[in-house]
Structures are given as structure tokens and as C-alpha cells.
PDB file of C-alpha atoms in Angstrom:
ATOM      1  CA  UNK A   6       0.000   0.000   0.000  1.00  0.00           C
ATOM      2  CA  UNK A   7       1.248   3.477  -0.876  1.00  0.00           C
ATOM      3  CA  UNK A   8       2.044   5.819   2.014  1.00  0.00           C
ATOM      4  CA  UNK A   9       0.688   9.356   1.804  1.00  0.00           C
ATOM      5  CA  UNK A  10       0.841  12.445   3.991  1.00  0.00           C
ATOM      6  CA  UNK A  11      -1.626  15.233   3.346  1.00  0.00           C
ATOM      7  CA  UNK A  12      -2.219  18.253   5.508  1.00  0.00           C
ATOM      8  CA  UNK A  13      -4.474  21.269   5.911  1.00  0.00           C
ATOM      9  CA  UNK A  14      -4.992  24.106   8.345  1.00  0.00           C
ATOM     10  CA  UNK A  15      -7.263  23.291  11.287  1.00  0.00           C
ATOM     11  CA  UNK A  16     -10.149  25.453  12.436  1.00  0.00           C
ATOM     12  CA  UNK A  17      -8.892  27.168  15.567  1.00  0.00           C
ATOM     13  CA  UNK A  18      -5.249  27.031  14.475  1.00  0.00           C
ATOM     14  CA  UNK A  19      -2.588  24.477  13.821  1.00  0.00           C
ATOM     15  CA  UNK A  20      -2.292  21.925  11.067  1.00  0.00           C
ATOM     16  CA  UNK A  21      -3.873  18.492  10.660  1.00  0.00           C
ATOM     17  CA  UNK A  22      -1.739  15.860   8.954  1.00  0.00           C
ATOM     18  CA  UNK A  23      -3.510  12.802   7.580  1.00  0.00           C
ATOM     19  CA  UNK A  24      -1.450   9.647   7.181  1.00  0.00           C
ATOM     20  CA  UNK A  25      -2.533   6.709   5.040  1.00  0.00           C
ATOM     21  CA  UNK A  26      -0.856   3.385   4.343  1.00  0.00           C
ATOM     22  CA  UNK A  27       2.197   1.980   6.108  1.00  0.00           C
ATOM     23  CA  UNK A  28       4.609   4.098   8.143  1.00  0.00           C
ATOM     24  CA  UNK A  29       7.940   2.287   8.273  1.00  0.00           C
ATOM     25  CA  UNK A  30      11.658   2.595   7.524  1.00  0.00           C
ATOM     26  CA  UNK A  31      11.042   3.416   3.875  1.00  0.00           C
ATOM     27  CA  UNK A  32       8.247   5.969   4.422  1.00  0.00           C
ATOM     28  CA  UNK A  33       9.156   7.712   7.706  1.00  0.00           C
ATOM     29  CA  UNK A  34      11.515  10.137   5.903  1.00  0.00           C
ATOM     30  CA  UNK A  35       8.499  11.464   3.988  1.00  0.00           C
ATOM     31  CA  UNK A  36       6.669  12.207   7.257  1.00  0.00           C
ATOM     32  CA  UNK A  37       9.807  13.773   8.740  1.00  0.00           C
ATOM     33  CA  UNK A  38      10.178  16.010   5.677  1.00  0.00           C
ATOM     34  CA  UNK A  39       6.580  17.263   5.930  1.00  0.00           C
ATOM     35  CA  UNK A  40       6.947  17.942   9.658  1.00  0.00           C
ATOM     36  CA  UNK A  41      10.248  19.746   9.068  1.00  0.00           C
ATOM     37  CA  UNK A  42       8.714  21.885   6.324  1.00  0.00           C
ATOM     38  CA  UNK A  43       5.763  22.859   8.543  1.00  0.00           C
ATOM     39  CA  UNK A  44       7.918  23.602  11.597  1.00  0.00           C
ATOM     40  CA  UNK A  45      10.438  25.558   9.517  1.00  0.00           C
ATOM     41  CA  UNK A  46       7.456  27.577   8.255  1.00  0.00           C
ATOM     42  CA  UNK A  47       6.451  28.472  11.809  1.00  0.00           C
ATOM     43  CA  UNK A  48       3.844  25.827  12.625  1.00  0.00           C
ATOM     44  CA  UNK A  49       3.854  24.742  16.282  1.00  0.00           C
ATOM     45  CA  UNK A  50       0.612  22.746  16.637  1.00  0.00           C
ATOM     46  CA  UNK A  51       0.325  19.491  14.709  1.00  0.00           C
ATOM     47  CA  UNK A  52      -2.581  17.055  14.927  1.00  0.00           C
ATOM     48  CA  UNK A  53      -1.772  13.772  13.166  1.00  0.00           C
ATOM     49  CA  UNK A  54      -4.817  11.797  12.016  1.00  0.00           C
ATOM     50  CA  UNK A  55      -4.012   8.074  11.907  1.00  0.00           C
ATOM     51  CA  UNK A  56      -7.439   6.794  10.841  1.00  0.00           C
ATOM     52  CA  UNK A  57      -6.101   5.509   7.509  1.00  0.00           C
ATOM     53  CA  UNK A  58      -2.703   4.338   8.785  1.00  0.00           C
ATOM     54  CA  UNK A  59      -2.599   0.542   8.560  1.00  0.00           C
ATOM     55  CA  UNK A  60       0.874  -0.130   9.976  1.00  0.00           C
ATOM     56  CA  UNK A  61       3.473   1.663  12.084  1.00  0.00           C
ATOM     57  CA  UNK A  62       6.866   0.258  13.068  1.00  0.00           C
ATOM     58  CA  UNK A  63       9.529   1.633  15.410  1.00  0.00           C
ATOM     59  CA  UNK A  64      10.735   4.049  12.741  1.00  0.00           C
ATOM     60  CA  UNK A  65       7.261   5.542  12.577  1.00  0.00           C
ATOM     61  CA  UNK A  66       7.153   5.830  16.353  1.00  0.00           C
ATOM     62  CA  UNK A  67      10.516   7.606  16.211  1.00  0.00           C
ATOM     63  CA  UNK A  68       9.105  10.035  13.622  1.00  0.00           C
ATOM     64  CA  UNK A  69       6.255  10.956  15.983  1.00  0.00           C
ATOM     65  CA  UNK A  70       8.681  11.493  18.877  1.00  0.00           C
ATOM     66  CA  UNK A  71      11.035  13.513  16.670  1.00  0.00           C
ATOM     67  CA  UNK A  72       8.168  15.696  15.460  1.00  0.00           C
ATOM     68  CA  UNK A  73       6.902  16.243  18.995  1.00  0.00           C
ATOM     69  CA  UNK A  74      10.408  17.210  20.140  1.00  0.00           C
ATOM     70  CA  UNK A  75      10.752  19.713  17.285  1.00  0.00           C
ATOM     71  CA  UNK A  76       7.542  21.576  18.058  1.00  0.00           C
ATOM     72  CA  UNK A  77       7.895  21.264  21.843  1.00  0.00           C
ATOM     73  CA  UNK A  78      11.267  23.044  21.674  1.00  0.00           C
ATOM     74  CA  UNK A  79       9.306  26.157  20.659  1.00  0.00           C
ATOM     75  CA  UNK A  80       6.365  25.649  23.033  1.00  0.00           C
ATOM     76  CA  UNK A  81       4.209  23.679  20.603  1.00  0.00           C
ATOM     77  CA  UNK A  82       2.766  20.170  20.496  1.00  0.00           C
ATOM     78  CA  UNK A  83       2.160  17.163  18.285  1.00  0.00           C
ATOM     79  CA  UNK A  84      -0.883  15.019  19.023  1.00  0.00           C
ATOM     80  CA  UNK A  85      -2.213  11.881  17.332  1.00  0.00           C
ATOM     81  CA  UNK A  86      -5.792  10.807  16.818  1.00  0.00           C
ATOM     82  CA  UNK A  87      -7.880   8.192  15.045  1.00  0.00           C
ATOM     83  CA  UNK A  88      -5.632   5.134  15.340  1.00  0.00           C
ATOM     84  CA  UNK A  89      -7.235   1.737  15.033  1.00  0.00           C
ATOM     85  CA  UNK A  90      -6.232  -1.904  15.238  1.00  0.00           C
ATOM     86  CA  UNK A  91      -2.506  -2.593  15.204  1.00  0.00           C
ATOM     87  CA  UNK A  92      -1.563   1.092  15.129  1.00  0.00           C
ATOM     88  CA  UNK A  93      -3.601   1.758  18.275  1.00  0.00           C
ATOM     89  CA  UNK A  94      -1.938  -1.234  19.923  1.00  0.00           C
ATOM     90  CA  UNK A  95       1.557   0.042  19.046  1.00  0.00           C
ATOM     91  CA  UNK A  96       0.749   3.446  20.557  1.00  0.00           C
ATOM     92  CA  UNK A  97      -0.488   1.811  23.755  1.00  0.00           C
ATOM     93  CA  UNK A  98       2.325  -0.736  24.149  1.00  0.00           C
ATOM     94  CA  UNK A  99       5.119   1.763  23.489  1.00  0.00           C
ATOM     95  CA  UNK A 100       3.699   4.348  25.907  1.00  0.00           C
ATOM     96  CA  UNK A 101       3.488   6.887  23.109  1.00  0.00           C
ATOM     97  CA  UNK A 102      -0.264   7.198  23.629  1.00  0.00           C
ATOM     98  CA  UNK A 103       0.406   8.812  26.980  1.00  0.00           C
ATOM     99  CA  UNK A 104       3.257  11.007  25.739  1.00  0.00           C
ATOM    100  CA  UNK A 105       1.203  12.359  22.825  1.00  0.00           C
ATOM    101  CA  UNK A 106      -2.019  12.509  24.873  1.00  0.00           C
ATOM    102  CA  UNK A 107      -3.771  10.066  22.569  1.00  0.00           C
ATOM    103  CA  UNK A 108      -7.219   8.915  23.601  1.00  0.00           C
ATOM    104  CA  UNK A 109      -8.751   6.343  21.303  1.00  0.00           C
ATOM    105  CA  UNK A 110     -12.310   7.432  22.131  1.00  0.00           C
ATOM    106  CA  UNK A 111     -11.754  11.127  21.393  1.00  0.00           C
ATOM    107  CA  UNK A 112     -11.746  12.302  17.773  1.00  0.00           C
ATOM    108  CA  UNK A 113      -9.587  15.351  18.580  1.00  0.00           C
ATOM    109  CA  UNK A 114      -7.246  15.018  21.584  1.00  0.00           C
ATOM    110  CA  UNK A 115      -6.686  18.777  21.565  1.00  0.00           C
ATOM    111  CA  UNK A 116     -10.360  19.542  22.228  1.00  0.00           C
ATOM    112  CA  UNK A 117     -11.588  20.191  25.714  1.00  0.00           C
ATOM    113  CA  UNK A 118     -13.953  17.607  27.165  1.00  0.00           C
ATOM    114  CA  UNK A 119     -17.611  18.521  27.534  1.00  0.00           C
ATOM    115  CA  UNK A 120     -17.674  17.491  31.188  1.00  0.00           C
TER     116      UNK A 120
END
């Protein structure tokens, strides 16, 4: 399956990146390049939608951590949302879900809860 990264401005600020396909050793550089381009352009709030991501290995996890470190250095954040199946499991097992404030039952982890 082909890996793609698309992105658009979010209502309320920041950028939403949508990943599709498999994030691994061969495709992580593409994600890193997009994150670098956005951060170099001044973006500090990145929401990464994983709803269409079917696979993520340790290189993909490293790309998320790297991206979070880049934006956090300037007071920003990177959050993930929408993971399912194996990708959700990887986030949970690695502890990245907690680091990136991922909640599988919340569509947008940057939104405030209603309660």
C-alpha cells in the first residue's frame, strides 16, 4: 500500500496531517520532511490523524517522537488521533499514547472535554 501524507490548516489554528498506508523505515523520511517543512514555516501545533494508517513500526514511532520534540522546543505540540487496530496497539504498548495525549475514544485530543 502506498504511504501518503496530506495536511491542511485546522479550524482554531494548527495543522492536521492525515497519514494513510504503512509508516515504516522506507516511508518515515516522507513524514519527517513534511513535519520539518511545517515547523520551519512556523507551525507549532500538529494534529496527526491516523485513521487511515494501517501499519506503524519503530521508525514511525521515532518520527512521531522527533516531530513532537521539534515543536515542543518552541512551546508547541504534536498530538495523534484516530488510530485503530494494530496502530492503536503500538501506541499503547510503546507508551506513546500517553506522551502524545492520545485517547482512542476522542476524535480530537486537543479539544476540551464537555464534562
